[in-house]
Each structure stands twice: as structure tokens, then as C-alpha cells.
Amino acid sequence: MNQSIYSRKTKAFGMSTSWLFFYIFIRFPLSFLFSIITLANTYASYLPYLFGGYLDPIFYIAMLVDFSYFAVSIIAFVKLIKLSPSSFKWNMVYLWFGVINEILVMLIAQDFSPYMLGRITGALSWAGANLAYFNKRRELFEMEVPPQAPAYVPNYDYVQQPSAPMQNHGVSGNAAGSVGAYDQPCQNAAPSPAAPANASARFCPKCGNALAQGAKFCNRCGAQIEVKNHEM
């Protein structure tokens, strides 16, 4: 799986980049959505009059500033995704542009109300906090892109193959004697239950089953048993 330049750089960097992830991949998309809605609501109704000479020149200046700020934000976002050295500079321009934009809005509208002063103060605070954060991580933008980690490929040369069963052929010395010892019957083994209790016991000539004394038929296979006179 191919890793992005952002992932490779942030993994190799020593400091935390949680805010950077939020700043690039969450804050920027939300700001784009908000900017598009604001620009559409502000300037859509003026489109029929843009080239008719009916609008005040200050209106064109304000529109130019707003669309320029939106364009700078797009450039900064595209460059920040790759964390290139130029993205650090574009992000600084974007942050300061936000402060300048608020000041221009106040001057163009001639609005010096506490609301506008609060907006400018908030823009300065936002820019200052982010400038401090990004200055501490400036090396992240200037570092070389680490090589991509190679994909894992299993090495089948080291997989243990099933071994062949041991053969007794060719075994010499004590090994041959020890192997053959297991083939010898135990001397103290109990006699088989099927062994006759005495020499006079009879067996079926067909299946070899032990017969009861005086039996005329085998109780296993049913074969007829020849009865000798001395047993009668």
C-alpha cells in the first residue's frame, strides 16, 4: 500500500502532529465550505451589475480581497498536504492574510464597532497561536521525504518442510540394536487370552476359534466339528 508524503514525514518526525492533521484535513475543508457559502450569498445578487459601472469602486476592492483570500487558502491547502518547504511560507501568508482581510473589512465598511474589533482580535489570536505552533515544527517542512517502507514479502526459503519418516536401513552399531529392541516381545508379557489353557483344547479347523469341550459346532462360524471317538 502506497503511503502519502504526509504520512511518511509525520511518522518520521519526532514531535506530535495531531493539531496539524486537524488543521489540514478538517479545518481547511470546513473553511472552504463556509467561504463558498459566504461568497455566494454576498456577491451572487451583484453579478448583473458587475460590468455596468453601477457599483462603488470600494465594492470591487472588497470583492478582490475576498476572492484573493479564498485563492490563497486553496494554494496553502494543496501545498500543506505534501508538507513541502514552500507550504510553510504559504501557510504564513494565509494566516496573516486572514488578519489583513478583517482589517480591510472594517475600514471599507467604516465599522469600528466592538463586534468588528472582536473579529480582528480573534484573527490576531488565531494567527499568533498557529504561527507559534508551526515555527516549532518548521523542520517537518524542510526535511527530506523518507523512503516508503517496502511491502512485506514472506520468505518461503525458511519455511520448515515436513521431514521424511526415519528409515532403519543402514543404521549401524548401537543405534541398530536399540531400534531392533523395540521389535522384540516382552519376556514378562502375559499370555494372550486366546491361548489355550491346556494342550488338549480344540480349535475350529475353519476359523481357529477355541471350542468348548464336546462342542459339535463352532460358536463363531458355525462349522461342524468332527468328534473323535476317544472324546465321546
Short mmCIF file of the C-alpha atoms (twelve columns), coordinates in Angstrom:
data_MODEL
# 
_entry.id   MODEL 
# 
loop_
_atom_site.group_PDB 
_atom_site.id 
_atom_site.type_symbol 
_atom_site.label_atom_id 
_atom_site.label_alt_id 
_atom_site.label_comp_id 
_atom_site.label_asym_id 
_atom_site.label_seq_id 
_atom_site.Cartn_x 
_atom_site.Cartn_y 
_atom_site.Cartn_z 
_atom_site.pdbx_PDB_model_num 
ATOM 1   C CA . MET A 1   0.000   0.000   0.000   1 
ATOM 2   C CA . ASN A 2   1.458   3.377   -1.046  1 
ATOM 3   C CA . GLN A 3   1.971   5.817   1.802   1 
ATOM 4   C CA . SER A 4   1.437   9.523   1.214   1 
ATOM 5   C CA . ILE A 5   4.223   12.040  1.694   1 
ATOM 6   C CA . TYR A 6   2.300   13.456  4.655   1 
ATOM 7   C CA . SER A 7   2.198   10.040  6.376   1 
ATOM 8   C CA . ARG A 8   5.879   9.313   5.780   1 
ATOM 9   C CA . LYS A 9   7.001   12.699  7.049   1 
ATOM 10  C CA . THR A 10  4.813   12.829  10.145  1 
ATOM 11  C CA . LYS A 11  5.788   9.275   11.151  1 
ATOM 12  C CA . ALA A 12  9.492   10.116  10.891  1 
ATOM 13  C CA . PHE A 13  9.078   13.426  12.757  1 
ATOM 14  C CA . GLY A 14  9.727   13.410  16.489  1 
ATOM 15  C CA . MET A 15  7.020   15.837  17.668  1 
ATOM 16  C CA . SER A 16  3.245   15.424  17.871  1 
ATOM 17  C CA . THR A 17  1.297   16.364  14.744  1 
ATOM 18  C CA . SER A 18  -2.290  15.877  15.955  1 
ATOM 19  C CA . TRP A 19  -3.196  19.546  15.559  1 
ATOM 20  C CA . LEU A 20  -1.561  19.602  12.135  1 
ATOM 21  C CA . PHE A 21  -3.865  16.797  10.993  1 
ATOM 22  C CA . PHE A 22  -6.926  18.670  12.271  1 
ATOM 23  C CA . TYR A 23  -5.685  21.933  10.772  1 
ATOM 24  C CA . ILE A 24  -5.161  20.491  7.268   1 
ATOM 25  C CA . PHE A 25  -7.782  17.789  6.846   1 
ATOM 26  C CA . ILE A 26  -10.679 19.114  8.944   1 
ATOM 27  C CA . ARG A 27  -10.316 22.865  9.394   1 
ATOM 28  C CA . PHE A 28  -9.474  23.661  5.765   1 
ATOM 29  C CA . PRO A 29  -12.408 21.716  4.226   1 
ATOM 30  C CA . LEU A 30  -14.798 23.368  6.674   1 
ATOM 31  C CA . SER A 31  -13.395 26.808  5.875   1 
ATOM 32  C CA . PHE A 32  -13.797 26.129  2.152   1 
ATOM 33  C CA . LEU A 33  -17.442 25.256  2.642   1 
ATOM 34  C CA . PHE A 34  -18.055 28.339  4.773   1 
ATOM 35  C CA . SER A 35  -16.224 30.614  2.300   1 
ATOM 36  C CA . ILE A 36  -18.182 29.324  -0.697  1 
ATOM 37  C CA . ILE A 37  -21.496 29.884  1.085   1 
ATOM 38  C CA . THR A 38  -20.444 33.378  2.222   1 
ATOM 39  C CA . LEU A 39  -19.152 34.460  -1.198  1 
ATOM 40  C CA . ALA A 40  -22.275 33.170  -2.929  1 
ATOM 41  C CA . ASN A 41  -24.609 34.980  -0.525  1 
ATOM 42  C CA . THR A 42  -22.593 38.196  -0.687  1 
ATOM 43  C CA . TYR A 43  -21.908 38.584  -4.386  1 
ATOM 44  C CA . ALA A 44  -24.487 36.490  -6.273  1 
ATOM 45  C CA . SER A 45  -27.053 39.281  -6.303  1 
ATOM 46  C CA . TYR A 46  -24.475 41.754  -7.706  1 
ATOM 47  C CA . LEU A 47  -23.488 39.689  -10.751 1 
ATOM 48  C CA . PRO A 48  -25.794 41.564  -13.211 1 
ATOM 49  C CA . TYR A 49  -24.184 44.860  -12.162 1 
ATOM 50  C CA . LEU A 50  -20.504 43.922  -12.069 1 
ATOM 51  C CA . PHE A 51  -19.656 45.275  -15.516 1 
ATOM 52  C CA . GLY A 52  -22.241 48.013  -15.786 1 
ATOM 53  C CA . GLY A 53  -20.411 50.695  -13.818 1 
ATOM 54  C CA . TYR A 54  -23.191 50.941  -11.260 1 
ATOM 55  C CA . LEU A 55  -21.190 49.778  -8.232  1 
ATOM 56  C CA . ASP A 56  -18.873 51.746  -5.993  1 
ATOM 57  C CA . PRO A 57  -15.126 51.107  -6.573  1 
ATOM 58  C CA . ILE A 58  -14.799 50.073  -2.935  1 
ATOM 59  C CA . PHE A 59  -17.108 47.162  -3.703  1 
ATOM 60  C CA . TYR A 60  -14.676 45.837  -6.304  1 
ATOM 61  C CA . ILE A 61  -11.781 46.180  -3.861  1 
ATOM 62  C CA . ALA A 62  -13.673 44.202  -1.218  1 
ATOM 63  C CA . MET A 63  -14.594 41.509  -3.744  1 
ATOM 64  C CA . LEU A 64  -10.988 41.264  -4.944  1 
ATOM 65  C CA . VAL A 65  -9.732  40.872  -1.375  1 
ATOM 66  C CA . ASP A 66  -12.298 38.172  -0.544  1 
ATOM 67  C CA . PHE A 67  -11.613 36.077  -3.627  1 
ATOM 68  C CA . SER A 68  -7.845  36.535  -3.235  1 
ATOM 69  C CA . TYR A 69  -8.062  35.254  0.330   1 
ATOM 70  C CA . PHE A 70  -10.044 32.234  -0.882  1 
ATOM 71  C CA . ALA A 71  -7.447  31.535  -3.602  1 
ATOM 72  C CA . VAL A 72  -4.567  31.761  -1.112  1 
ATOM 73  C CA . SER A 73  -6.322  29.312  1.190   1 
ATOM 74  C CA . ILE A 74  -6.636  26.790  -1.667  1 
ATOM 75  C CA . ILE A 75  -2.935  27.112  -2.552  1 
ATOM 76  C CA . ALA A 76  -1.888  26.746  1.089   1 
ATOM 77  C CA . PHE A 77  -4.054  23.644  1.498   1 
ATOM 78  C CA . VAL A 78  -2.694  21.940  -1.636  1 
ATOM 79  C CA . LYS A 79  0.886   22.554  -0.543  1 
ATOM 80  C CA . LEU A 80  0.305   21.610  3.100   1 
ATOM 81  C CA . ILE A 81  -0.891  18.150  2.088   1 
ATOM 82  C CA . LYS A 82  2.650   17.373  0.873   1 
ATOM 83  C CA . LEU A 83  4.361   19.362  3.671   1 
ATOM 84  C CA . SER A 84  6.708   20.931  1.143   1 
ATOM 85  C CA . PRO A 85  9.124   23.709  2.215   1 
ATOM 86  C CA . SER A 86  7.049   26.265  0.311   1 
ATOM 87  C CA . SER A 87  3.898   25.174  2.153   1 
ATOM 88  C CA . PHE A 88  5.278   26.670  5.364   1 
ATOM 89  C CA . LYS A 89  5.578   30.082  3.690   1 
ATOM 90  C CA . TRP A 90  2.172   29.860  2.036   1 
ATOM 91  C CA . ASN A 91  0.601   28.991  5.370   1 
ATOM 92  C CA . MET A 92  2.184   32.089  6.937   1 
ATOM 93  C CA . VAL A 93  0.756   34.206  4.100   1 
ATOM 94  C CA . TYR A 94  -2.649  32.590  4.624   1 
ATOM 95  C CA . LEU A 95  -2.663  33.292  8.384   1 
ATOM 96  C CA . TRP A 96  -1.613  36.939  8.026   1 
ATOM 97  C CA . PHE A 97  -3.977  37.434  5.114   1 
ATOM 98  C CA . GLY A 98  -6.821  36.486  7.438   1 
ATOM 99  C CA . VAL A 99  -5.878  39.306  9.804   1 
ATOM 100 C CA . ILE A 100 -5.454  41.814  6.962   1 
ATOM 101 C CA . ASN A 101 -8.807  40.782  5.494   1 
ATOM 102 C CA . GLU A 102 -10.616 41.571  8.747   1 
ATOM 103 C CA . ILE A 103 -8.905  44.964  8.976   1 
ATOM 104 C CA . LEU A 104 -9.837  45.818  5.371   1 
ATOM 105 C CA . VAL A 105 -13.459 44.827  6.000   1 
ATOM 106 C CA . MET A 106 -13.564 47.169  8.986   1 
ATOM 107 C CA . LEU A 107 -12.027 50.056  7.005   1 
ATOM 108 C CA . ILE A 108 -14.178 49.565  3.898   1 
ATOM 109 C CA . ALA A 109 -17.394 49.312  5.890   1 
ATOM 110 C CA . GLN A 110 -16.321 52.091  8.266   1 
ATOM 111 C CA . ASP A 111 -17.454 49.827  11.062  1 
ATOM 112 C CA . PHE A 112 -15.467 50.328  14.271  1 
ATOM 113 C CA . SER A 113 -17.972 48.609  16.491  1 
ATOM 114 C CA . PRO A 114 -16.918 46.246  19.306  1 
ATOM 115 C CA . TYR A 115 -18.055 43.373  17.094  1 
ATOM 116 C CA . MET A 116 -15.535 44.222  14.380  1 
ATOM 117 C CA . LEU A 117 -12.801 44.876  16.913  1 
ATOM 118 C CA . GLY A 118 -13.553 41.463  18.410  1 
ATOM 119 C CA . ARG A 119 -13.235 39.819  14.995  1 
ATOM 120 C CA . ILE A 120 -9.836  41.425  14.471  1 
ATOM 121 C CA . THR A 121 -8.693  40.375  17.944  1 
ATOM 122 C CA . GLY A 122 -9.815  36.813  17.279  1 
ATOM 123 C CA . ALA A 123 -7.997  36.752  13.935  1 
ATOM 124 C CA . LEU A 124 -4.786  38.016  15.600  1 
ATOM 125 C CA . SER A 125 -5.055  35.396  18.359  1 
ATOM 126 C CA . TRP A 126 -5.669  32.596  15.854  1 
ATOM 127 C CA . ALA A 127 -2.752  33.663  13.672  1 
ATOM 128 C CA . GLY A 128 -0.374  34.095  16.622  1 
ATOM 129 C CA . ALA A 129 -1.164  30.680  18.139  1 
ATOM 130 C CA . ASN A 130 -0.703  28.890  14.823  1 
ATOM 131 C CA . LEU A 131 2.470   30.787  13.995  1 
ATOM 132 C CA . ALA A 132 3.987   29.601  17.276  1 
ATOM 133 C CA . TYR A 133 2.864   26.011  16.594  1 
ATOM 134 C CA . PHE A 134 4.236   25.891  13.050  1 
ATOM 135 C CA . ASN A 135 7.516   27.604  13.936  1 
ATOM 136 C CA . LYS A 136 8.270   24.782  16.383  1 
ATOM 137 C CA . ARG A 137 7.678   22.262  13.590  1 
ATOM 138 C CA . ARG A 138 9.463   24.071  10.801  1 
ATOM 139 C CA . GLU A 139 11.908  21.180  10.378  1 
ATOM 140 C CA . LEU A 140 8.981   18.968  9.378   1 
ATOM 141 C CA . PHE A 141 8.503   21.036  6.226   1 
ATOM 142 C CA . GLU A 142 12.201  21.214  5.410   1 
ATOM 143 C CA . MET A 143 13.098  17.541  5.968   1 
ATOM 144 C CA . GLU A 144 13.618  15.142  3.095   1 
ATOM 145 C CA . VAL A 145 10.787  12.768  2.258   1 
ATOM 146 C CA . PRO A 146 11.578  9.408   3.921   1 
ATOM 147 C CA . PRO A 147 11.579  6.403   1.583   1 
ATOM 148 C CA . GLN A 148 8.480   4.310   1.530   1 
ATOM 149 C CA . ALA A 149 8.618   1.178   3.672   1 
ATOM 150 C CA . PRO A 150 8.944   -1.929  1.487   1 
ATOM 151 C CA . ALA A 151 5.952   -4.200  1.329   1 
ATOM 152 C CA . TYR A 152 6.249   -7.394  3.358   1 
ATOM 153 C CA . VAL A 153 7.068   -10.399 1.225   1 
ATOM 154 C CA . PRO A 154 7.203   -13.754 3.053   1 
ATOM 155 C CA . ASN A 155 10.453  -15.661 2.599   1 
ATOM 156 C CA . TYR A 156 9.477   -19.227 1.802   1 
ATOM 157 C CA . ASP A 157 13.110  -20.396 1.829   1 
ATOM 158 C CA . TYR A 158 12.997  -20.589 5.611   1 
ATOM 159 C CA . VAL A 159 9.672   -22.381 5.913   1 
ATOM 160 C CA . GLN A 160 10.279  -25.779 7.536   1 
ATOM 161 C CA . GLN A 161 9.367   -28.600 5.214   1 
ATOM 162 C CA . PRO A 162 7.885   -31.864 6.566   1 
ATOM 163 C CA . SER A 163 10.651  -34.368 7.193   1 
ATOM 164 C CA . ALA A 164 10.608  -37.853 5.713   1 
ATOM 165 C CA . PRO A 165 9.979   -40.769 8.084   1 
ATOM 166 C CA . MET A 166 13.107  -42.319 9.541   1 
ATOM 167 C CA . GLN A 167 14.337  -45.456 7.910   1 
ATOM 168 C CA . ASN A 168 16.106  -48.211 9.831   1 
ATOM 169 C CA . HIS A 169 18.104  -49.240 6.770   1 
ATOM 170 C CA . GLY A 170 21.763  -48.589 7.057   1 
ATOM 171 C CA . VAL A 171 21.707  -47.942 10.811  1 
ATOM 172 C CA . SER A 172 24.771  -49.445 12.420  1 
ATOM 173 C CA . GLY A 173 26.136  -50.051 15.873  1 
ATOM 174 C CA . ASN A 174 24.175  -49.418 18.994  1 
ATOM 175 C CA . ALA A 175 21.533  -47.476 17.079  1 
ATOM 176 C CA . ALA A 176 20.537  -50.561 15.106  1 
ATOM 177 C CA . GLY A 177 20.424  -52.635 18.259  1 
ATOM 178 C CA . SER A 178 18.330  -50.094 20.097  1 
ATOM 179 C CA . VAL A 179 15.836  -49.843 17.229  1 
ATOM 180 C CA . GLY A 180 15.537  -53.624 16.944  1 
ATOM 181 C CA . ALA A 181 14.974  -53.960 20.665  1 
ATOM 182 C CA . TYR A 182 11.514  -52.478 20.310  1 
ATOM 183 C CA . ASP A 183 10.558  -55.239 17.883  1 
ATOM 184 C CA . GLN A 184 11.291  -57.976 20.451  1 
ATOM 185 C CA . PRO A 185 8.378   -59.264 22.566  1 
ATOM 186 C CA . CYS A 186 8.477   -58.556 26.240  1 
ATOM 187 C CA . GLN A 187 9.637   -61.584 28.217  1 
ATOM 188 C CA . ASN A 188 7.277   -60.882 31.111  1 
ATOM 189 C CA . ALA A 189 4.240   -60.252 28.905  1 
ATOM 190 C CA . ALA A 190 1.060   -62.029 29.954  1 
ATOM 191 C CA . PRO A 191 -0.144  -64.826 27.660  1 
ATOM 192 C CA . SER A 192 -2.793  -63.951 25.101  1 
ATOM 193 C CA . PRO A 193 -6.380  -64.528 26.249  1 
ATOM 194 C CA . ALA A 194 -6.951  -66.616 23.139  1 
ATOM 195 C CA . ALA A 195 -4.151  -69.033 24.093  1 
ATOM 196 C CA . PRO A 196 -5.420  -72.486 25.117  1 
ATOM 197 C CA . ALA A 197 -5.417  -73.243 28.812  1 
ATOM 198 C CA . ASN A 198 -4.123  -76.792 28.172  1 
ATOM 199 C CA . ALA A 199 -2.753  -78.844 25.351  1 
ATOM 200 C CA . SER A 200 -5.988  -80.828 24.926  1 
ATOM 201 C CA . ALA A 201 -8.002  -77.736 23.942  1 
ATOM 202 C CA . ARG A 202 -9.606  -77.918 20.498  1 
ATOM 203 C CA . PHE A 203 -9.864  -75.274 17.771  1 
ATOM 204 C CA . CYS A 204 -12.162 -74.807 14.831  1 
ATOM 205 C CA . PRO A 205 -10.367 -76.014 11.670  1 
ATOM 206 C CA . LYS A 206 -12.097 -73.275 9.648   1 
ATOM 207 C CA . CYS A 207 -11.709 -70.071 11.682  1 
ATOM 208 C CA . GLY A 208 -9.360  -71.132 14.502  1 
ATOM 209 C CA . ASN A 209 -11.802 -70.253 17.285  1 
ATOM 210 C CA . ALA A 210 -11.329 -72.060 20.607  1 
ATOM 211 C CA . LEU A 211 -14.048 -74.672 21.093  1 
ATOM 212 C CA . ALA A 212 -15.832 -75.703 24.230  1 
ATOM 213 C CA . GLN A 213 -15.361 -79.271 25.478  1 
ATOM 214 C CA . GLY A 214 -17.597 -81.634 23.496  1 
ATOM 215 C CA . ALA A 215 -18.854 -78.928 21.052  1 
ATOM 216 C CA . LYS A 216 -20.096 -80.251 17.718  1 
ATOM 217 C CA . PHE A 217 -20.360 -76.856 16.006  1 
ATOM 218 C CA . CYS A 218 -18.169 -73.730 16.127  1 
ATOM 219 C CA . ASN A 219 -19.852 -70.949 18.047  1 
ATOM 220 C CA . ARG A 220 -18.218 -68.325 15.767  1 
ATOM 221 C CA . CYS A 221 -18.523 -69.568 12.176  1 
ATOM 222 C CA . GLY A 222 -20.966 -72.476 12.695  1 
ATOM 223 C CA . ALA A 223 -18.717 -75.063 11.057  1 
ATOM 224 C CA . GLN A 224 -19.397 -78.702 12.038  1 
ATOM 225 C CA . ILE A 225 -16.739 -80.211 14.243  1 
ATOM 226 C CA . GLU A 226 -15.639 -83.794 13.792  1 
ATOM 227 C CA . VAL A 227 -15.840 -85.602 17.113  1 
ATOM 228 C CA . LYS A 228 -13.196 -88.250 17.740  1 
ATOM 229 C CA . ASN A 229 -14.126 -91.492 19.432  1 
ATOM 230 C CA . HIS A 230 -11.816 -91.010 22.371  1 
ATOM 231 C CA . GLU A 231 -13.619 -87.764 23.159  1 
ATOM 232 C CA . MET A 232 -17.062 -89.381 23.076  1 
# 
